[in-house]
Amino acid sequence: TYNPYLENVTKKHSKHSSTAFKVYDIDGNAQNQPGQQGRNRPVFPAQNRRREAGHNDRFYDEQEYERRVRKRRARLLVATEEAFTHIKRLHDEQSPAIPMDPNEAAAAVFPSLARALQKYLRVTRQQPRYTMDAVLSHLACCISHDMSPRAFVSQYLTQGAVVCGNEQEVKSTERWVLVCEQLLTRELDNRMVFQLKKGPVSLLCTVTKIPHFSLTEEMLHPKSNKFVLRLNSETSV
């Protein structure tokens, strides 16, 4: 039998081989040969496509992660603002509700924002750093000092490098190495830069002169440090 495609096998094979390899002229004899420059094509184009697909996948994964973080962050801010609207400070007025101290007020409004906070800490991988007691203590402190909802969540929104995240790892004596261009016997000056090193941790410190503060004392009346909940038909706490 006659196979009409048999004559084209070598042509197709040579065509594919020219695209899979890059040809180099070492002796310099093929400069004037026609078609030689057209064979100098990238090596393994399939590998280049896989490399492009790899960084594209990473780009979309990071974009999706940032979208999830922004979504959880927005829900946490809204839940915190709604929780803080349920708290009202008493100023020696009579109220039918039972007055509560800051710790009791924090425990009362915490369930309304606990789910949003837990999901945000989970997606940002901060959940092992904070316990429920630590969050309640921070919330009670913010309520006691009339701080805004944004001030409460700012501790969880911006995170720096954690040198020692567990209190059990704190030792009485820590050995650090100080690196500075100035002698240690000299006094600290404004804008002086030095470095502290301990194992893989390196801290770059800048000395800044603080301004002069004029402080006045203002007493907080114990009776004014009481709170009540603003309850209505739509309150979820």
mmCIF file of C-alpha atoms in Angstrom:
data_model
loop_
_atom_site.group_PDB
_atom_site.id
_atom_site.type_symbol
_atom_site.label_atom_id
_atom_site.label_comp_id
_atom_site.label_asym_id
_atom_site.label_seq_id
_atom_site.Cartn_x
_atom_site.Cartn_y
_atom_site.Cartn_z
ATOM 1 C CA THR A 1 0.000 0.000 0.000
ATOM 2 C CA TYR A 2 1.070 3.572 -0.624
ATOM 3 C CA ASN A 3 1.196 6.066 2.263
ATOM 4 C CA PRO A 4 1.090 9.661 0.949
ATOM 5 C CA TYR A 5 2.031 11.118 4.389
ATOM 6 C CA LEU A 6 5.263 9.148 4.667
ATOM 7 C CA GLU A 7 7.248 11.690 2.659
ATOM 8 C CA ASN A 8 6.279 14.521 5.022
ATOM 9 C CA VAL A 9 7.387 12.788 8.225
ATOM 10 C CA THR A 10 10.983 14.005 8.072
ATOM 11 C CA LYS A 11 9.895 17.528 7.207
ATOM 12 C CA LYS A 12 7.527 17.746 10.155
ATOM 13 C CA HIS A 13 10.112 16.256 12.494
ATOM 14 C CA SER A 14 12.769 18.744 11.448
ATOM 15 C CA LYS A 15 10.317 21.589 11.836
ATOM 16 C CA HIS A 16 9.499 20.648 15.434
ATOM 17 C CA SER A 17 13.122 20.040 16.327
ATOM 18 C CA SER A 18 14.086 23.543 15.240
ATOM 19 C CA THR A 19 11.592 25.069 17.669
ATOM 20 C CA ALA A 20 12.654 22.920 20.600
ATOM 21 C CA PHE A 21 16.370 23.714 20.573
ATOM 22 C CA LYS A 22 18.554 26.727 20.067
ATOM 23 C CA VAL A 23 21.425 26.429 17.584
ATOM 24 C CA TYR A 24 24.751 28.163 18.222
ATOM 25 C CA ASP A 25 27.441 28.756 15.602
ATOM 26 C CA ILE A 26 30.788 28.264 17.333
ATOM 27 C CA ASP A 27 33.094 28.444 14.292
ATOM 28 C CA GLY A 28 31.347 31.423 12.716
ATOM 29 C CA ASN A 29 30.883 29.678 9.351
ATOM 30 C CA ALA A 30 27.119 29.886 9.279
ATOM 31 C CA GLN A 31 26.747 33.657 9.335
ATOM 32 C CA ASN A 32 25.996 33.887 5.631
ATOM 33 C CA GLN A 33 23.830 30.798 5.408
ATOM 34 C CA PRO A 34 20.196 31.648 4.686
ATOM 35 C CA GLY A 35 17.672 30.621 7.271
ATOM 36 C CA GLN A 36 20.250 30.051 9.988
ATOM 37 C CA GLN A 37 19.206 33.081 12.019
ATOM 38 C CA GLY A 38 15.590 32.016 11.920
ATOM 39 C CA ARG A 39 16.467 28.850 13.790
ATOM 40 C CA ASN A 40 17.733 30.728 16.832
ATOM 41 C CA ARG A 41 14.588 30.495 18.847
ATOM 42 C CA PRO A 42 14.057 30.198 22.603
ATOM 43 C CA VAL A 43 14.860 26.884 24.196
ATOM 44 C CA PHE A 44 11.880 24.847 25.349
ATOM 45 C CA PRO A 45 8.960 27.231 24.743
ATOM 46 C CA ALA A 46 6.707 24.906 26.744
ATOM 47 C CA GLN A 47 8.882 25.503 29.800
ATOM 48 C CA ASN A 48 8.577 29.259 29.303
ATOM 49 C CA ARG A 49 4.820 28.921 29.156
ATOM 50 C CA ARG A 50 4.840 26.932 32.389
ATOM 51 C CA ARG A 51 6.967 29.618 34.031
ATOM 52 C CA GLU A 52 4.513 32.315 32.938
ATOM 53 C CA ALA A 53 1.591 30.230 34.159
ATOM 54 C CA GLY A 54 3.346 29.780 37.512
ATOM 55 C CA HIS A 55 3.759 33.477 38.227
ATOM 56 C CA ASN A 56 0.250 34.171 36.913
ATOM 57 C CA ASP A 57 -1.170 31.646 39.374
ATOM 58 C CA ARG A 58 0.792 33.222 42.191
ATOM 59 C CA PHE A 59 -0.422 36.681 41.210
ATOM 60 C CA TYR A 60 -4.068 35.608 41.248
ATOM 61 C CA ASP A 61 -3.614 33.706 44.521
ATOM 62 C CA GLU A 62 -2.169 36.789 46.211
ATOM 63 C CA GLN A 63 -4.916 38.949 44.732
ATOM 64 C CA GLU A 64 -7.574 36.570 46.038
ATOM 65 C CA TYR A 65 -5.961 36.523 49.487
ATOM 66 C CA GLU A 66 -5.863 40.326 49.634
ATOM 67 C CA ARG A 67 -9.521 40.430 48.624
ATOM 68 C CA ARG A 68 -10.432 38.048 51.447
ATOM 69 C CA VAL A 69 -8.448 40.100 53.961
ATOM 70 C CA ARG A 70 -10.168 43.331 52.886
ATOM 71 C CA LYS A 71 -13.548 41.628 53.112
ATOM 72 C CA ARG A 72 -12.919 40.304 56.636
ATOM 73 C CA ARG A 73 -11.466 43.651 57.675
ATOM 74 C CA ALA A 74 -14.558 45.544 56.512
ATOM 75 C CA ARG A 75 -16.864 43.132 58.337
ATOM 76 C CA LEU A 76 -14.810 43.474 61.514
ATOM 77 C CA LEU A 77 -14.994 47.274 61.389
ATOM 78 C CA VAL A 78 -18.761 47.248 60.856
ATOM 79 C CA ALA A 79 -19.349 44.715 63.637
ATOM 80 C CA THR A 80 -17.170 46.701 66.055
ATOM 81 C CA GLU A 81 -18.920 49.983 65.275
ATOM 82 C CA GLU A 82 -22.325 48.374 65.820
ATOM 83 C CA ALA A 83 -21.173 46.851 69.118
ATOM 84 C CA PHE A 84 -19.881 50.188 70.414
ATOM 85 C CA THR A 85 -23.188 51.908 69.622
ATOM 86 C CA HIS A 86 -24.881 49.676 72.212
ATOM 87 C CA ILE A 87 -22.778 51.117 75.047
ATOM 88 C CA LYS A 88 -23.732 54.275 76.898
ATOM 89 C CA ARG A 89 -21.833 55.856 79.759
ATOM 90 C CA LEU A 90 -23.810 56.915 82.816
ATOM 91 C CA HIS A 91 -23.312 60.437 84.178
ATOM 92 C CA ASP A 92 -25.102 60.300 87.543
ATOM 93 C CA GLU A 93 -28.494 59.939 85.854
ATOM 94 C CA GLN A 94 -31.064 57.370 86.789
ATOM 95 C CA SER A 95 -31.569 54.512 84.352
ATOM 96 C CA PRO A 96 -33.898 51.507 84.442
ATOM 97 C CA ALA A 97 -31.052 49.278 83.246
ATOM 98 C CA ILE A 98 -28.547 47.762 85.640
ATOM 99 C CA PRO A 99 -25.251 49.681 85.515
ATOM 100 C CA MET A 100 -22.172 47.669 84.599
ATOM 101 C CA ASP A 101 -18.457 48.189 85.011
ATOM 102 C CA PRO A 102 -16.163 48.170 81.921
ATOM 103 C CA ASN A 103 -15.446 44.440 82.201
ATOM 104 C CA GLU A 104 -19.140 43.561 82.323
ATOM 105 C CA ALA A 105 -19.898 45.899 79.423
ATOM 106 C CA ALA A 106 -17.112 44.325 77.364
ATOM 107 C CA ALA A 107 -18.438 40.839 78.091
ATOM 108 C CA ALA A 108 -21.948 41.961 77.077
ATOM 109 C CA VAL A 109 -21.023 43.349 73.645
ATOM 110 C CA PHE A 110 -18.208 40.942 72.809
ATOM 111 C CA PRO A 111 -20.447 38.203 71.309
ATOM 112 C CA SER A 112 -21.669 40.609 68.614
ATOM 113 C CA LEU A 113 -18.135 41.111 67.245
ATOM 114 C CA ALA A 114 -16.464 37.845 68.257
ATOM 115 C CA ARG A 115 -17.289 35.983 65.029
ATOM 116 C CA ALA A 116 -15.992 38.754 62.756
ATOM 117 C CA LEU A 117 -12.841 39.129 64.848
ATOM 118 C CA GLN A 118 -12.216 35.383 64.883
ATOM 119 C CA LYS A 119 -12.516 35.114 61.094
ATOM 120 C CA TYR A 120 -10.213 38.083 60.558
ATOM 121 C CA LEU A 121 -7.566 36.709 62.907
ATOM 122 C CA ARG A 122 -7.835 33.338 61.219
ATOM 123 C CA VAL A 123 -7.398 34.649 57.672
ATOM 124 C CA THR A 124 -4.447 36.839 58.733
ATOM 125 C CA ARG A 125 -2.883 33.977 60.738
ATOM 126 C CA GLN A 126 -2.939 35.918 64.024
ATOM 127 C CA GLN A 127 -5.298 33.666 65.964
ATOM 128 C CA PRO A 128 -2.582 31.962 68.095
ATOM 129 C CA ARG A 129 -1.357 35.355 69.362
ATOM 130 C CA TYR A 130 -4.533 36.433 71.136
ATOM 131 C CA THR A 131 -6.650 34.726 73.737
ATOM 132 C CA MET A 132 -10.232 35.516 74.613
ATOM 133 C CA ASP A 133 -9.217 36.994 77.959
ATOM 134 C CA ALA A 134 -6.684 39.287 76.275
ATOM 135 C CA VAL A 135 -9.288 40.529 73.783
ATOM 136 C CA LEU A 136 -11.843 41.136 76.543
ATOM 137 C CA SER A 137 -9.274 43.009 78.615
ATOM 138 C CA HIS A 138 -8.369 45.206 75.645
ATOM 139 C CA LEU A 139 -12.047 45.830 74.898
ATOM 140 C CA ALA A 140 -12.759 46.784 78.518
ATOM 141 C CA CYS A 141 -9.817 49.190 78.489
ATOM 142 C CA CYS A 142 -11.108 50.868 75.320
ATOM 143 C CA ILE A 143 -14.617 51.163 76.768
ATOM 144 C CA SER A 144 -13.350 52.565 80.057
ATOM 145 C CA HIS A 145 -11.356 55.317 78.311
ATOM 146 C CA ASP A 146 -14.050 56.203 75.737
ATOM 147 C CA MET A 147 -11.921 55.079 72.811
ATOM 148 C CA SER A 148 -13.342 54.732 69.327
ATOM 149 C CA PRO A 149 -14.125 51.397 67.644
ATOM 150 C CA ARG A 150 -11.240 52.002 65.245
ATOM 151 C CA ALA A 151 -8.864 52.316 68.195
ATOM 152 C CA PHE A 152 -9.981 48.906 69.445
ATOM 153 C CA VAL A 153 -9.420 47.078 66.151
ATOM 154 C CA SER A 154 -6.185 48.928 65.312
ATOM 155 C CA GLN A 155 -4.281 46.462 67.486
ATOM 156 C CA TYR A 156 -5.329 43.643 65.164
ATOM 157 C CA LEU A 157 -5.217 45.486 61.835
ATOM 158 C CA THR A 158 -1.550 46.519 61.945
ATOM 159 C CA GLN A 159 0.898 43.881 63.062
ATOM 160 C CA GLY A 160 4.645 44.256 63.298
ATOM 161 C CA ALA A 161 7.293 41.634 63.789
ATOM 162 C CA VAL A 162 6.656 39.593 66.928
ATOM 163 C CA VAL A 163 9.918 38.991 68.770
ATOM 164 C CA CYS A 164 8.369 36.902 71.533
ATOM 165 C CA GLY A 165 4.737 35.974 71.055
ATOM 166 C CA ASN A 166 4.388 33.643 74.034
ATOM 167 C CA GLU A 167 4.692 34.937 77.588
ATOM 168 C CA GLN A 168 6.229 31.642 78.689
ATOM 169 C CA GLU A 169 9.187 32.274 76.381
ATOM 170 C CA VAL A 170 10.089 35.521 78.154
ATOM 171 C CA LYS A 171 13.253 35.127 80.204
ATOM 172 C CA SER A 172 14.607 37.293 82.989
ATOM 173 C CA THR A 173 17.811 37.943 81.031
ATOM 174 C CA GLU A 174 17.980 38.407 77.270
ATOM 175 C CA ARG A 175 21.323 38.526 75.482
ATOM 176 C CA TRP A 176 21.449 40.927 72.540
ATOM 177 C CA VAL A 177 24.315 42.248 70.431
ATOM 178 C CA LEU A 178 24.481 46.020 69.907
ATOM 179 C CA VAL A 179 25.966 47.314 66.643
ATOM 180 C CA CYS A 180 26.592 51.052 66.334
ATOM 181 C CA GLU A 181 29.083 53.387 64.680
ATOM 182 C CA GLN A 182 29.361 55.464 67.861
ATOM 183 C CA LEU A 183 31.198 54.345 70.968
ATOM 184 C CA LEU A 184 29.077 52.897 73.735
ATOM 185 C CA THR A 185 30.588 55.319 76.241
ATOM 186 C CA ARG A 186 29.076 58.322 74.459
ATOM 187 C CA GLU A 187 25.642 59.727 75.167
ATOM 188 C CA LEU A 188 22.658 59.165 72.942
ATOM 189 C CA ASP A 189 22.056 61.876 70.368
ATOM 190 C CA ASN A 190 19.029 62.729 68.310
ATOM 191 C CA ARG A 191 18.724 60.704 65.075
ATOM 192 C CA MET A 192 21.327 58.180 66.214
ATOM 193 C CA VAL A 193 20.897 54.771 64.590
ATOM 194 C CA PHE A 194 21.955 51.477 66.128
ATOM 195 C CA GLN A 195 21.121 47.832 65.641
ATOM 196 C CA LEU A 196 20.198 45.075 68.084
ATOM 197 C CA LYS A 197 20.748 41.456 67.090
ATOM 198 C CA LYS A 198 19.683 38.214 68.674
ATOM 199 C CA GLY A 199 19.932 35.118 66.528
ATOM 200 C CA PRO A 200 17.806 35.570 63.390
ATOM 201 C CA VAL A 201 16.100 38.676 64.829
ATOM 202 C CA SER A 202 17.558 42.065 63.943
ATOM 203 C CA LEU A 203 16.096 45.371 65.177
ATOM 204 C CA LEU A 204 17.103 48.684 63.623
ATOM 205 C CA CYS A 205 16.520 51.464 66.172
ATOM 206 C CA THR A 206 16.512 55.231 65.669
ATOM 207 C CA VAL A 207 16.792 57.604 68.627
ATOM 208 C CA THR A 208 14.344 60.514 68.454
ATOM 209 C CA LYS A 209 14.157 63.373 70.891
ATOM 210 C CA ILE A 210 10.698 63.650 72.410
ATOM 211 C CA PRO A 211 9.048 67.043 72.920
ATOM 212 C CA HIS A 212 8.270 68.564 76.279
ATOM 213 C CA PHE A 213 4.893 67.564 77.680
ATOM 214 C CA SER A 214 2.891 69.648 80.120
ATOM 215 C CA LEU A 215 0.612 67.309 82.074
ATOM 216 C CA THR A 216 -2.356 68.196 84.238
ATOM 217 C CA GLU A 217 -4.217 65.803 86.493
ATOM 218 C CA GLU A 218 -7.915 65.110 86.092
ATOM 219 C CA MET A 219 -9.689 62.727 88.420
ATOM 220 C CA LEU A 220 -12.157 60.174 87.093
ATOM 221 C CA HIS A 221 -15.204 59.935 89.297
ATOM 222 C CA PRO A 222 -15.976 56.301 90.208
ATOM 223 C CA LYS A 223 -19.704 56.747 89.631
ATOM 224 C CA SER A 224 -19.157 57.938 86.060
ATOM 225 C CA ASN A 225 -17.291 54.738 85.134
ATOM 226 C CA LYS A 226 -20.544 52.804 84.734
ATOM 227 C CA PHE A 227 -22.213 51.758 81.496
ATOM 228 C CA VAL A 228 -25.576 50.502 80.275
ATOM 229 C CA LEU A 229 -26.671 48.818 77.071
ATOM 230 C CA ARG A 230 -28.882 50.582 74.563
ATOM 231 C CA LEU A 231 -31.402 47.866 73.825
ATOM 232 C CA ASN A 232 -34.006 48.012 71.086
ATOM 233 C CA SER A 233 -35.942 45.571 68.941
ATOM 234 C CA GLU A 234 -33.050 45.188 66.469
ATOM 235 C CA THR A 235 -30.248 44.746 69.002
ATOM 236 C CA SER A 236 -28.467 41.411 68.603
ATOM 237 C CA VAL A 237 -26.750 41.392 72.013
#
